[in-house]
mmCIF file with all atom_site columns, C-alpha atoms and ligand atoms in Angstrom:
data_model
loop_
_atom_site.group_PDB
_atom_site.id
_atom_site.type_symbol
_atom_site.label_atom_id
_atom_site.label_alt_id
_atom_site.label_comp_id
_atom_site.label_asym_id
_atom_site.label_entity_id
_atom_site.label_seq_id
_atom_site.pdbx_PDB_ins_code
_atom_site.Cartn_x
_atom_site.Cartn_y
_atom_site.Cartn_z
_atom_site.occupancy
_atom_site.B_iso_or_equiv
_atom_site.pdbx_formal_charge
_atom_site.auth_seq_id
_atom_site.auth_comp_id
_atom_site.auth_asym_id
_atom_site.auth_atom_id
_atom_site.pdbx_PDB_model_num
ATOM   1   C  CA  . UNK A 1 1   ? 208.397 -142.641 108.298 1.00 0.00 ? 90  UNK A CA  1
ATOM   2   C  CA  . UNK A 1 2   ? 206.650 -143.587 111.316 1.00 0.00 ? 91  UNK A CA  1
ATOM   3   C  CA  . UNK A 1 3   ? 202.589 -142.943 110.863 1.00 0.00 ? 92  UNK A CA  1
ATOM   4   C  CA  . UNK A 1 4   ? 201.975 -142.414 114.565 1.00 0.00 ? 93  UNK A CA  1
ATOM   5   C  CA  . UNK A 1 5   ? 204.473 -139.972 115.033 1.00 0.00 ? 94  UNK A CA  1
ATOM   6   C  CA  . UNK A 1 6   ? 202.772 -137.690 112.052 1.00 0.00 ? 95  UNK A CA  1
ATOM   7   C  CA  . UNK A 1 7   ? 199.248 -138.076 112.321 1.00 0.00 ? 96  UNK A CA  1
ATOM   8   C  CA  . UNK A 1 8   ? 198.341 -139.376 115.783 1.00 0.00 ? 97  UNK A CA  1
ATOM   9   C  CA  . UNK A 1 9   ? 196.371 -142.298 114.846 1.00 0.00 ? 98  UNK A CA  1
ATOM   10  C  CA  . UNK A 1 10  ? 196.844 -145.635 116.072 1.00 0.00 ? 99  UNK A CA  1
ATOM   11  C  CA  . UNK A 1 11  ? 200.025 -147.690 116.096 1.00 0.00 ? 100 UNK A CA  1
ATOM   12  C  CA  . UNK A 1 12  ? 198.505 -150.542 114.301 1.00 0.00 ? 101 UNK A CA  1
ATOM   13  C  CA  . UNK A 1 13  ? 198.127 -149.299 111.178 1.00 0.00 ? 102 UNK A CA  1
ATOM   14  C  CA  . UNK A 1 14  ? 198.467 -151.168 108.296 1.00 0.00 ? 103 UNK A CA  1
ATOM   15  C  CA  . UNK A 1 15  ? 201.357 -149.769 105.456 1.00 0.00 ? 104 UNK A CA  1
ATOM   16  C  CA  . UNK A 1 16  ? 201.219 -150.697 101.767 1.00 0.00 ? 105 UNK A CA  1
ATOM   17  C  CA  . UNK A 1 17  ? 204.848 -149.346 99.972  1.00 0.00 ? 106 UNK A CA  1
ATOM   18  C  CA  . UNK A 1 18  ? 204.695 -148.247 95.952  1.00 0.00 ? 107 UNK A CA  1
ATOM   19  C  CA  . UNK A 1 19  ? 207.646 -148.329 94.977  1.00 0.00 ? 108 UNK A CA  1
ATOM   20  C  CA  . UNK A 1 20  ? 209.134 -146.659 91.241  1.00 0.00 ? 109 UNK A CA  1
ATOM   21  C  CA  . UNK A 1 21  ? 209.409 -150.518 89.728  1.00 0.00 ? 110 UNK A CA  1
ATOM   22  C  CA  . UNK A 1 22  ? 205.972 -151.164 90.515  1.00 0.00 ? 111 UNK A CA  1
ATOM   23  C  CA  . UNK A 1 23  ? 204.342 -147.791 88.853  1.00 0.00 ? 112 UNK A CA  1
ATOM   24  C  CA  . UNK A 1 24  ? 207.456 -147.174 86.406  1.00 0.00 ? 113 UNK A CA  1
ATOM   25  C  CA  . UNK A 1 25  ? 204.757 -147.660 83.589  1.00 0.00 ? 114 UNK A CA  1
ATOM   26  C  CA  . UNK A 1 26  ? 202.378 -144.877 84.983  1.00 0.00 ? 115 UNK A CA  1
ATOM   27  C  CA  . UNK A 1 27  ? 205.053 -142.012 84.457  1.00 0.00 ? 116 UNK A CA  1
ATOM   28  C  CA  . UNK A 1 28  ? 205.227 -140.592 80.508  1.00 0.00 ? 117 UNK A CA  1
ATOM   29  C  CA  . UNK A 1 29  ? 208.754 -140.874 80.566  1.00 0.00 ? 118 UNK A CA  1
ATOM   30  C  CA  . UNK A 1 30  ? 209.815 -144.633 81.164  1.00 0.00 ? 119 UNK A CA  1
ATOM   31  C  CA  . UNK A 1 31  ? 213.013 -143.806 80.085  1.00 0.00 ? 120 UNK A CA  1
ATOM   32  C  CA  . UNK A 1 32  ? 214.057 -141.454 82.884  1.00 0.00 ? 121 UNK A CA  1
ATOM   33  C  CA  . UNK A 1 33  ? 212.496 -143.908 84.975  1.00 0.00 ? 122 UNK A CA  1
ATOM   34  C  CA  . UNK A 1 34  ? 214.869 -147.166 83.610  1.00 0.00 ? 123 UNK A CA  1
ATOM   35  C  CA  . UNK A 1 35  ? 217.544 -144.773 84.187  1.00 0.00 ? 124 UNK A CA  1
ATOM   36  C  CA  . UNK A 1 36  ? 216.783 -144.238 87.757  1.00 0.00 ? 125 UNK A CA  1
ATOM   37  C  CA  . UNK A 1 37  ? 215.835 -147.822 88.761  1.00 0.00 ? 126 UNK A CA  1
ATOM   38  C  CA  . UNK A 1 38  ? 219.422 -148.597 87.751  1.00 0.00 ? 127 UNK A CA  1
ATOM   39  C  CA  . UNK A 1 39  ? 220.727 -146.492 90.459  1.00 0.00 ? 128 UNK A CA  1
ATOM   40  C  CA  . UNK A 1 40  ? 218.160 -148.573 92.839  1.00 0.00 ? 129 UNK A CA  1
ATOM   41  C  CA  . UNK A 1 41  ? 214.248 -148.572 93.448  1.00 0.00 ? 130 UNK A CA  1
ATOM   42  C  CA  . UNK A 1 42  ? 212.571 -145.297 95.110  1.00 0.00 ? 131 UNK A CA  1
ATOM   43  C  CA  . UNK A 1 43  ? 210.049 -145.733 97.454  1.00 0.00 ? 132 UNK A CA  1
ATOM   44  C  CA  . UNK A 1 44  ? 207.140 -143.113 95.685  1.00 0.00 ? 133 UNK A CA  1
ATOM   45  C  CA  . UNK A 1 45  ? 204.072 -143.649 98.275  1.00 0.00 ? 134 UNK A CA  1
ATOM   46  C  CA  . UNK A 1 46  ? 202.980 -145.194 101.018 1.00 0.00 ? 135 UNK A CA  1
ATOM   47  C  CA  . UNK A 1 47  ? 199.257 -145.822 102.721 1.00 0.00 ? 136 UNK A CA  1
ATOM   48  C  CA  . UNK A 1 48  ? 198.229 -146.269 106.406 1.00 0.00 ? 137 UNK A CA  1
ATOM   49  C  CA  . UNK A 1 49  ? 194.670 -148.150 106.390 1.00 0.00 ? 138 UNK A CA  1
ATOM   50  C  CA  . UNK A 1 50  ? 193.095 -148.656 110.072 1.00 0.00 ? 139 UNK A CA  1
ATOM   51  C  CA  . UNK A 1 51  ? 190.921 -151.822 109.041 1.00 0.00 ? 140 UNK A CA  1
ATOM   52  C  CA  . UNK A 1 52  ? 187.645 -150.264 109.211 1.00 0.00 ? 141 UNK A CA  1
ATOM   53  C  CA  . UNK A 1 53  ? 184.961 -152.991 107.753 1.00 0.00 ? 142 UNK A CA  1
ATOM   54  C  CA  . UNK A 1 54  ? 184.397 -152.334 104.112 1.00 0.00 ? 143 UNK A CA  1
ATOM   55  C  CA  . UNK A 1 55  ? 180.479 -151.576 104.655 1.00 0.00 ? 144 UNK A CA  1
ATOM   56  C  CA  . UNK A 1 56  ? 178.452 -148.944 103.632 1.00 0.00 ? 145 UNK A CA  1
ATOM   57  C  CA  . UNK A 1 57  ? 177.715 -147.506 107.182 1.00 0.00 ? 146 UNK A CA  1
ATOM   58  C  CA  . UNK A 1 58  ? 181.520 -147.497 108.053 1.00 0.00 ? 147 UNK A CA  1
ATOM   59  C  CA  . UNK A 1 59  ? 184.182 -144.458 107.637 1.00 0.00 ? 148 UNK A CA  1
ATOM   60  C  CA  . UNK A 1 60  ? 187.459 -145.938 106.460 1.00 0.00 ? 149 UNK A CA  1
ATOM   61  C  CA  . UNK A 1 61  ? 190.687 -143.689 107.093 1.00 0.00 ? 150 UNK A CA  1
ATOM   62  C  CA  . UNK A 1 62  ? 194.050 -143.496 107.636 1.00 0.00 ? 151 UNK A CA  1
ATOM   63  C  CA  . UNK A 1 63  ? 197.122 -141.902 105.909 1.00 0.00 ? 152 UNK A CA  1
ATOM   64  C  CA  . UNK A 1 64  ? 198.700 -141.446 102.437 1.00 0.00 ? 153 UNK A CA  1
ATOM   65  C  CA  . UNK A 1 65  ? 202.621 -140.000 102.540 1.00 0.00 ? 154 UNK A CA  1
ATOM   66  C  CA  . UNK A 1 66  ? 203.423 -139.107 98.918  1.00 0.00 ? 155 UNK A CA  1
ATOM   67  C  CA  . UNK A 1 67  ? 208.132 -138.870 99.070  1.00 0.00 ? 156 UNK A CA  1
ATOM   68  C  CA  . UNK A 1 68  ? 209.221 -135.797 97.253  1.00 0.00 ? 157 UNK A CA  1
ATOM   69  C  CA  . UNK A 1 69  ? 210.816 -136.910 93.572  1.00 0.00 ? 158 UNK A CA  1
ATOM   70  C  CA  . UNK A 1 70  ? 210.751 -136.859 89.746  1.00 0.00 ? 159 UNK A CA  1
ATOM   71  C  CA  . UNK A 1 71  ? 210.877 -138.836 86.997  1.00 0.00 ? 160 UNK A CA  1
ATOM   72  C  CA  . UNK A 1 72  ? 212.847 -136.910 84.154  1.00 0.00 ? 161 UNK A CA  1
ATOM   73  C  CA  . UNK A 1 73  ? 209.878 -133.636 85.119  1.00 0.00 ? 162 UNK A CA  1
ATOM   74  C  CA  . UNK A 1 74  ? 207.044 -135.361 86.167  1.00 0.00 ? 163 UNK A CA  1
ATOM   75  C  CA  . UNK A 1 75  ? 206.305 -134.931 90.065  1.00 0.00 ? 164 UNK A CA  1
ATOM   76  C  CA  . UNK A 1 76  ? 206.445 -138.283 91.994  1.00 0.00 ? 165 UNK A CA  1
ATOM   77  C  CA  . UNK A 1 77  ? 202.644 -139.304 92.624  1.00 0.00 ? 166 UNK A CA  1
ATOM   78  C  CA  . UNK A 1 78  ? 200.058 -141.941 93.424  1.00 0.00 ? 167 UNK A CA  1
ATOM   79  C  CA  . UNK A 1 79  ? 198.696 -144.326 91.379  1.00 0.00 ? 168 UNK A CA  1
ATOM   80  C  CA  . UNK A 1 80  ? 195.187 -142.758 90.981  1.00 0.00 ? 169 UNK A CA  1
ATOM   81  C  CA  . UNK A 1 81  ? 191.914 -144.489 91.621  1.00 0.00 ? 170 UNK A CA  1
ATOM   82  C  CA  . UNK A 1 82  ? 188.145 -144.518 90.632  1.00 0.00 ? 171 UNK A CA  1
ATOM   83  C  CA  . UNK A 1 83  ? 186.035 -145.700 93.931  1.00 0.00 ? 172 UNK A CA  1
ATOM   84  C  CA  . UNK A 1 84  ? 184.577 -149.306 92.909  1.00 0.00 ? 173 UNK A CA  1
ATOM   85  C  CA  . UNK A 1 85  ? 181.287 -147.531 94.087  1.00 0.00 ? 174 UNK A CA  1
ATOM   86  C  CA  . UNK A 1 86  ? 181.470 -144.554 91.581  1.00 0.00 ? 175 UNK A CA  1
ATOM   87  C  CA  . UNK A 1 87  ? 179.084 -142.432 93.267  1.00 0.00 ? 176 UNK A CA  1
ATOM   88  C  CA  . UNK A 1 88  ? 181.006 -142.172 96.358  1.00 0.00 ? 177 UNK A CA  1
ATOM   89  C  CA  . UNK A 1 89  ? 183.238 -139.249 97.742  1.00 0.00 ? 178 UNK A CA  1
ATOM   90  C  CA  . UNK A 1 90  ? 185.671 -138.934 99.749  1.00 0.00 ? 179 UNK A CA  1
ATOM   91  C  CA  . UNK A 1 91  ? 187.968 -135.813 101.884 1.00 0.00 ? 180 UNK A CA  1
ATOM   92  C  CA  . UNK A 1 92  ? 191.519 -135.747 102.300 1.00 0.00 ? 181 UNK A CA  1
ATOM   93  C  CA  . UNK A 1 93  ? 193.793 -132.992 104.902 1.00 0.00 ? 182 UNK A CA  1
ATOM   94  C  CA  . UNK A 1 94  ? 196.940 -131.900 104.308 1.00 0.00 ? 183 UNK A CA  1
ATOM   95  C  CA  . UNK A 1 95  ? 199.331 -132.298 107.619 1.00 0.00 ? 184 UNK A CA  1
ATOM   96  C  CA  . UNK A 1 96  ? 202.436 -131.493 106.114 1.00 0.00 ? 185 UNK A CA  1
ATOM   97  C  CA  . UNK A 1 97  ? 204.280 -130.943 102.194 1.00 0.00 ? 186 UNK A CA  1
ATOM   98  C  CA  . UNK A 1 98  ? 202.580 -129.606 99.323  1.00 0.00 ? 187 UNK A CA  1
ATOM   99  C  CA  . UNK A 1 99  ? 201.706 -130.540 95.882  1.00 0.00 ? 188 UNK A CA  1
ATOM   100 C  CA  . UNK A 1 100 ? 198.141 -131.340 94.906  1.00 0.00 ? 189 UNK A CA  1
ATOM   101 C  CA  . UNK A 1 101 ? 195.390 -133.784 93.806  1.00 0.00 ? 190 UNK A CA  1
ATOM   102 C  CA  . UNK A 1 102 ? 194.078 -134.354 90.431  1.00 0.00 ? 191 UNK A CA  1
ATOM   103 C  CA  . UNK A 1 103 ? 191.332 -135.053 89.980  1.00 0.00 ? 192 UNK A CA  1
ATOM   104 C  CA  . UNK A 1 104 ? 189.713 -136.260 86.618  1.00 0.00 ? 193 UNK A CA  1
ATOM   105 C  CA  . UNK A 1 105 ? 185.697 -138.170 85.935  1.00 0.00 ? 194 UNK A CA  1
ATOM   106 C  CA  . UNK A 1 106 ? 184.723 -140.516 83.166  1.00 0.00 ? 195 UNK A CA  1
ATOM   107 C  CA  . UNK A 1 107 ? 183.397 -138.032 80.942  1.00 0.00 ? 196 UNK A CA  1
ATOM   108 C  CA  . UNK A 1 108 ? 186.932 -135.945 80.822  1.00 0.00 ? 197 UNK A CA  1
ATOM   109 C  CA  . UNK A 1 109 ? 186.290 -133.412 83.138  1.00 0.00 ? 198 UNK A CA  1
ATOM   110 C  CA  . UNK A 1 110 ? 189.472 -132.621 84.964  1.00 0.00 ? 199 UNK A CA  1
ATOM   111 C  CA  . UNK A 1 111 ? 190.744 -129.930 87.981  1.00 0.00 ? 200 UNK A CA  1
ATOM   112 C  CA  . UNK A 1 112 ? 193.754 -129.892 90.393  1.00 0.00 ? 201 UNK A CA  1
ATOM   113 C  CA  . UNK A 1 113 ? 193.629 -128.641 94.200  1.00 0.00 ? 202 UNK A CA  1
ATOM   114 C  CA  . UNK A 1 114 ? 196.552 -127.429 95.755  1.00 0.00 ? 203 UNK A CA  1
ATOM   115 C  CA  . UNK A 1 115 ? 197.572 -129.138 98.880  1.00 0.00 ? 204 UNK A CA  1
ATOM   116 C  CA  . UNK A 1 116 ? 199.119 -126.944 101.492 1.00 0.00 ? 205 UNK A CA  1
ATOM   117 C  CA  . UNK A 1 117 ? 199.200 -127.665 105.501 1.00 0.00 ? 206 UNK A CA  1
ATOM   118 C  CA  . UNK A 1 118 ? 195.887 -127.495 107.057 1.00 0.00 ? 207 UNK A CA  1
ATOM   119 C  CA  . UNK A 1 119 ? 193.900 -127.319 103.820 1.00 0.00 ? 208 UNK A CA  1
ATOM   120 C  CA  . UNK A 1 120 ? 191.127 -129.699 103.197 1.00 0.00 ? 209 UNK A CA  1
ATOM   121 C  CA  . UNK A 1 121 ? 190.440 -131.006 99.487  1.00 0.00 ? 210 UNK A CA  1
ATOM   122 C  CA  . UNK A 1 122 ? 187.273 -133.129 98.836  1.00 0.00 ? 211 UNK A CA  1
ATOM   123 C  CA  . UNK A 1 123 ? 187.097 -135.764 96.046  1.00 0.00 ? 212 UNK A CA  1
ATOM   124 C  CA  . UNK A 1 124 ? 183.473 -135.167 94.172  1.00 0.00 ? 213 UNK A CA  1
ATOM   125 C  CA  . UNK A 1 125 ? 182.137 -138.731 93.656  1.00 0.00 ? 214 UNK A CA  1
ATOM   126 C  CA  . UNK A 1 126 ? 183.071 -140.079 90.277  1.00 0.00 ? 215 UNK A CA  1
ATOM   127 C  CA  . UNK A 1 127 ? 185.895 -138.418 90.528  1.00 0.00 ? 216 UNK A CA  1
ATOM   128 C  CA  . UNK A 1 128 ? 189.425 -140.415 89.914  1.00 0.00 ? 217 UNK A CA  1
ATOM   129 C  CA  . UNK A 1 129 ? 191.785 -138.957 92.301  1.00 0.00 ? 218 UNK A CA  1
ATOM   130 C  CA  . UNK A 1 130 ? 195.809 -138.872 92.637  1.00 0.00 ? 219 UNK A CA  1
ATOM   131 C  CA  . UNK A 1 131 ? 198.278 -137.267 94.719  1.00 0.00 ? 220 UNK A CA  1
ATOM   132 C  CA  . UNK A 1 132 ? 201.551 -135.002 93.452  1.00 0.00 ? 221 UNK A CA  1
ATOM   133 C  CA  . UNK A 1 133 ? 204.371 -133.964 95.637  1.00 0.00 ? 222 UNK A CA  1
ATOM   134 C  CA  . UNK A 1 134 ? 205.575 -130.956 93.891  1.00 0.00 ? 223 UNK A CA  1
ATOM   135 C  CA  . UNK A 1 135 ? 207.541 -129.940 96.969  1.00 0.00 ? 224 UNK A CA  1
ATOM   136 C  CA  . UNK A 1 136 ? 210.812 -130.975 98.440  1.00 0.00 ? 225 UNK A CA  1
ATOM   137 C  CA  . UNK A 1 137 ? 209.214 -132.779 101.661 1.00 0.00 ? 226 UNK A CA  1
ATOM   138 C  CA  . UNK A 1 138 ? 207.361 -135.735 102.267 1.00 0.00 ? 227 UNK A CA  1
ATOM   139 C  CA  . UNK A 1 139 ? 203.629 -135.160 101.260 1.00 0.00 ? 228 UNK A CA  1
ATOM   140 C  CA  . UNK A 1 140 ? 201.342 -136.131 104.216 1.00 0.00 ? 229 UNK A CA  1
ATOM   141 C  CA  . UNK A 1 141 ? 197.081 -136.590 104.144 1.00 0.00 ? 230 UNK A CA  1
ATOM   142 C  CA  . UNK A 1 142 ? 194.590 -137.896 105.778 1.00 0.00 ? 231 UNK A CA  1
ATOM   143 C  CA  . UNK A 1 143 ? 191.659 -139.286 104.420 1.00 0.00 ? 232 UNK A CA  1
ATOM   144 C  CA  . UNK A 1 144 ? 188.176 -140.974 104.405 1.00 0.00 ? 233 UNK A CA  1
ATOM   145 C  CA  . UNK A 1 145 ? 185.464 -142.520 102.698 1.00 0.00 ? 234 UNK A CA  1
ATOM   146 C  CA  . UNK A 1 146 ? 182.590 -144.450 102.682 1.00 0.00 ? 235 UNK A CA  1
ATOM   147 C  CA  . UNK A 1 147 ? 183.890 -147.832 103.994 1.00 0.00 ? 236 UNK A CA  1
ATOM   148 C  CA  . UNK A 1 148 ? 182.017 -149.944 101.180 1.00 0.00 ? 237 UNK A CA  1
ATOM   149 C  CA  . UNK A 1 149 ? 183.507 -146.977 98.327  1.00 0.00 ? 238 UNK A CA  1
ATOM   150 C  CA  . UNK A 1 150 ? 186.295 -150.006 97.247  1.00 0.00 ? 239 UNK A CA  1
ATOM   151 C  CA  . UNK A 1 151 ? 189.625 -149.061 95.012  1.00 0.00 ? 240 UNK A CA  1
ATOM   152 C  CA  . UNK A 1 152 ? 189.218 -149.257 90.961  1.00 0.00 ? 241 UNK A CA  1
ATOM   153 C  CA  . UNK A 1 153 ? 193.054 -148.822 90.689  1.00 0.00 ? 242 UNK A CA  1
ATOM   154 C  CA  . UNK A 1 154 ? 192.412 -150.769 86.779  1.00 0.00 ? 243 UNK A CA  1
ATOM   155 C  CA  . UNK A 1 155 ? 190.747 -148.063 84.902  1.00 0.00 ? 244 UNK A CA  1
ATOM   156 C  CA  . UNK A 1 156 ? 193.686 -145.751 85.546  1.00 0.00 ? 245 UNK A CA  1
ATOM   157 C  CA  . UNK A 1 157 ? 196.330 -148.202 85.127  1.00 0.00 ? 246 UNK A CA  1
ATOM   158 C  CA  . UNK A 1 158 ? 194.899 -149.084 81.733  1.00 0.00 ? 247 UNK A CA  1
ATOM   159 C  CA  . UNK A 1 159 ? 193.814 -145.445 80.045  1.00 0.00 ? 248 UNK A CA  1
ATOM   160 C  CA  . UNK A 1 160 ? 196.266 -143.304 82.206  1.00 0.00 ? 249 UNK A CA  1
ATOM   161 C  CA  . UNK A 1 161 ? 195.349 -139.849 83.373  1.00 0.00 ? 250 UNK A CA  1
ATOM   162 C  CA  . UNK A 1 162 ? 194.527 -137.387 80.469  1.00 0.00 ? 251 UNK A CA  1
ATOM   163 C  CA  . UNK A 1 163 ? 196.687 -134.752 82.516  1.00 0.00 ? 252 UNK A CA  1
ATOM   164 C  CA  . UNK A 1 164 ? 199.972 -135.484 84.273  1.00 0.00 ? 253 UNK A CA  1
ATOM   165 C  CA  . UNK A 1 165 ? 201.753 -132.641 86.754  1.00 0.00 ? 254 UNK A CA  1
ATOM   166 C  CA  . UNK A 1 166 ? 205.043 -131.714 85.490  1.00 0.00 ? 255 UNK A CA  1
ATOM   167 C  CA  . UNK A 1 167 ? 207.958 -129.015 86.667  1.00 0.00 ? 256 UNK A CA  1
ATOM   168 C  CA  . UNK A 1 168 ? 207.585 -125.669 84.648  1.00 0.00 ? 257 UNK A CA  1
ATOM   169 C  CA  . UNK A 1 169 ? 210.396 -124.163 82.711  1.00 0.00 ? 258 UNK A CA  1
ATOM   170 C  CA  . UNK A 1 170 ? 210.299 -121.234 85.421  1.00 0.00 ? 259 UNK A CA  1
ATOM   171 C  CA  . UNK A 1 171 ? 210.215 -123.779 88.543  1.00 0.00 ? 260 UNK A CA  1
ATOM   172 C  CA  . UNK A 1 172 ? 206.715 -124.555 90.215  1.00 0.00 ? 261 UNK A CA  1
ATOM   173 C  CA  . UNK A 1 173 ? 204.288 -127.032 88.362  1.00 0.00 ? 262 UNK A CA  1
ATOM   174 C  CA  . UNK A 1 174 ? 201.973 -127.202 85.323  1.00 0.00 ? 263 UNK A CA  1
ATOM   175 C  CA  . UNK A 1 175 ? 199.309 -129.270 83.830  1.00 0.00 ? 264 UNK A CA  1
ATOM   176 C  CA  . UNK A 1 176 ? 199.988 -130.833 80.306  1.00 0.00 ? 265 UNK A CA  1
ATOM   177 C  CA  . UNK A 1 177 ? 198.224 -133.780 78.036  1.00 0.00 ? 266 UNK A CA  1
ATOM   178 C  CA  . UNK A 1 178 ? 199.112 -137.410 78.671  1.00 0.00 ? 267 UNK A CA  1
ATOM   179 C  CA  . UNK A 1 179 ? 200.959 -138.696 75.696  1.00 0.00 ? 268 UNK A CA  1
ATOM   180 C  CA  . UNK A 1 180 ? 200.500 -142.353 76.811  1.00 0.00 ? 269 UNK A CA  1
ATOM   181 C  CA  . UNK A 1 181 ? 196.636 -141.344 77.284  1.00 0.00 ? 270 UNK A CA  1
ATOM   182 C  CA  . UNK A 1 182 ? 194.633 -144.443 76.057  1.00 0.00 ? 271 UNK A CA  1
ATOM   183 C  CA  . UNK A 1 183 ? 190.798 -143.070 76.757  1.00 0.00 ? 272 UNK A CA  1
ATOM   184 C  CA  . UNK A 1 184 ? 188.266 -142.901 73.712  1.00 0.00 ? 273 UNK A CA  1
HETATM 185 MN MN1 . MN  B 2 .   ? 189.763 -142.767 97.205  1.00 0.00 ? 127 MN  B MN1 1
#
């Protein structure tokens, strides 16, 4: 997908690709996911980043695109991330898809925000935060931070998320527990 054609920002943007044999691990079902990297490697994600300095005076933005997919019923999603600077926030826009963010801190509180086009959500500092494409279209958001905030993507890739987004018997989405949770 080309970045300037869906958000307007500049044309030197930066891309990062996560694709399913990098973040296989992440999903609870690692079968499903073996199954489908036989038939060839998904691209889940990608990330625009602009270059902004990483200080604490700077706003650092760009673009997240979340690709429409499952792993057996789990929703294709981001990795997740603490900020590096826990006590720092950040806001992401919807431009187009759906799905959601959720959202969990280090003392187990967790909550989900729908993403629709044109709706804001806004990451609480010391909140971890991770995108879901529940929908059948590419999942598109701006964001920004703090330019100093930093990426802990190792707290997530060691415990998990306590909750994962899944397909519901009846179609749409729900919340359940993390078998592969490793917290306290
Ligand atoms: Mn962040």
């Amino acid at each position: 997908m080309d970045f300037s054609l869906v958000t307007g920002l500049s044309e030197t943007a930066v891309s990062s690709k996560r694709y399913l044999s990098g973040i296989a691990k992440m999903f609870y079902d690692e079968g499903a996911a073996a199954e489908m990297l036989k038939e060839g490697d998904s691209l889940v994600y990608e990330f625009y980043e602009l270059g902004v300095p990483e200080e604490a005076g700077e706003i650092a933005f760009g673009a997240s695109i979340t690709y429409p997919g499952k792993v057996g019923k789990e929703f294709f999603m981001t990795k997740g991330h603490f900020h590096t600077v826990l006590e720092t926030a950040e806001v992401y826009y919807c431009l187009s898809g759906e799905g959601g963010m959720i959202f969990e801190n280090p003392e187990g509180d967790v909550s989900f925000e729908e993403f629709r086009p044109g709706v804001a959500v806004y990451v609480p500092r010391r909140y971890a935060h991770r995108s879901v494409n529940t929908g059948d279209a590419p999942l598109v958001t701006f964001f920004a931070f703090r330019g100093d905030a930093g990426h802990d993507y190792g707290t997530i890739e060691t415990k998990g998320y306590r909750k994962l987004v899944v397909e519901a018997a009846g179609g749409g989405y729900e919340l359940i527990d993390n078998p592969k949770w490793k917290g306290e």
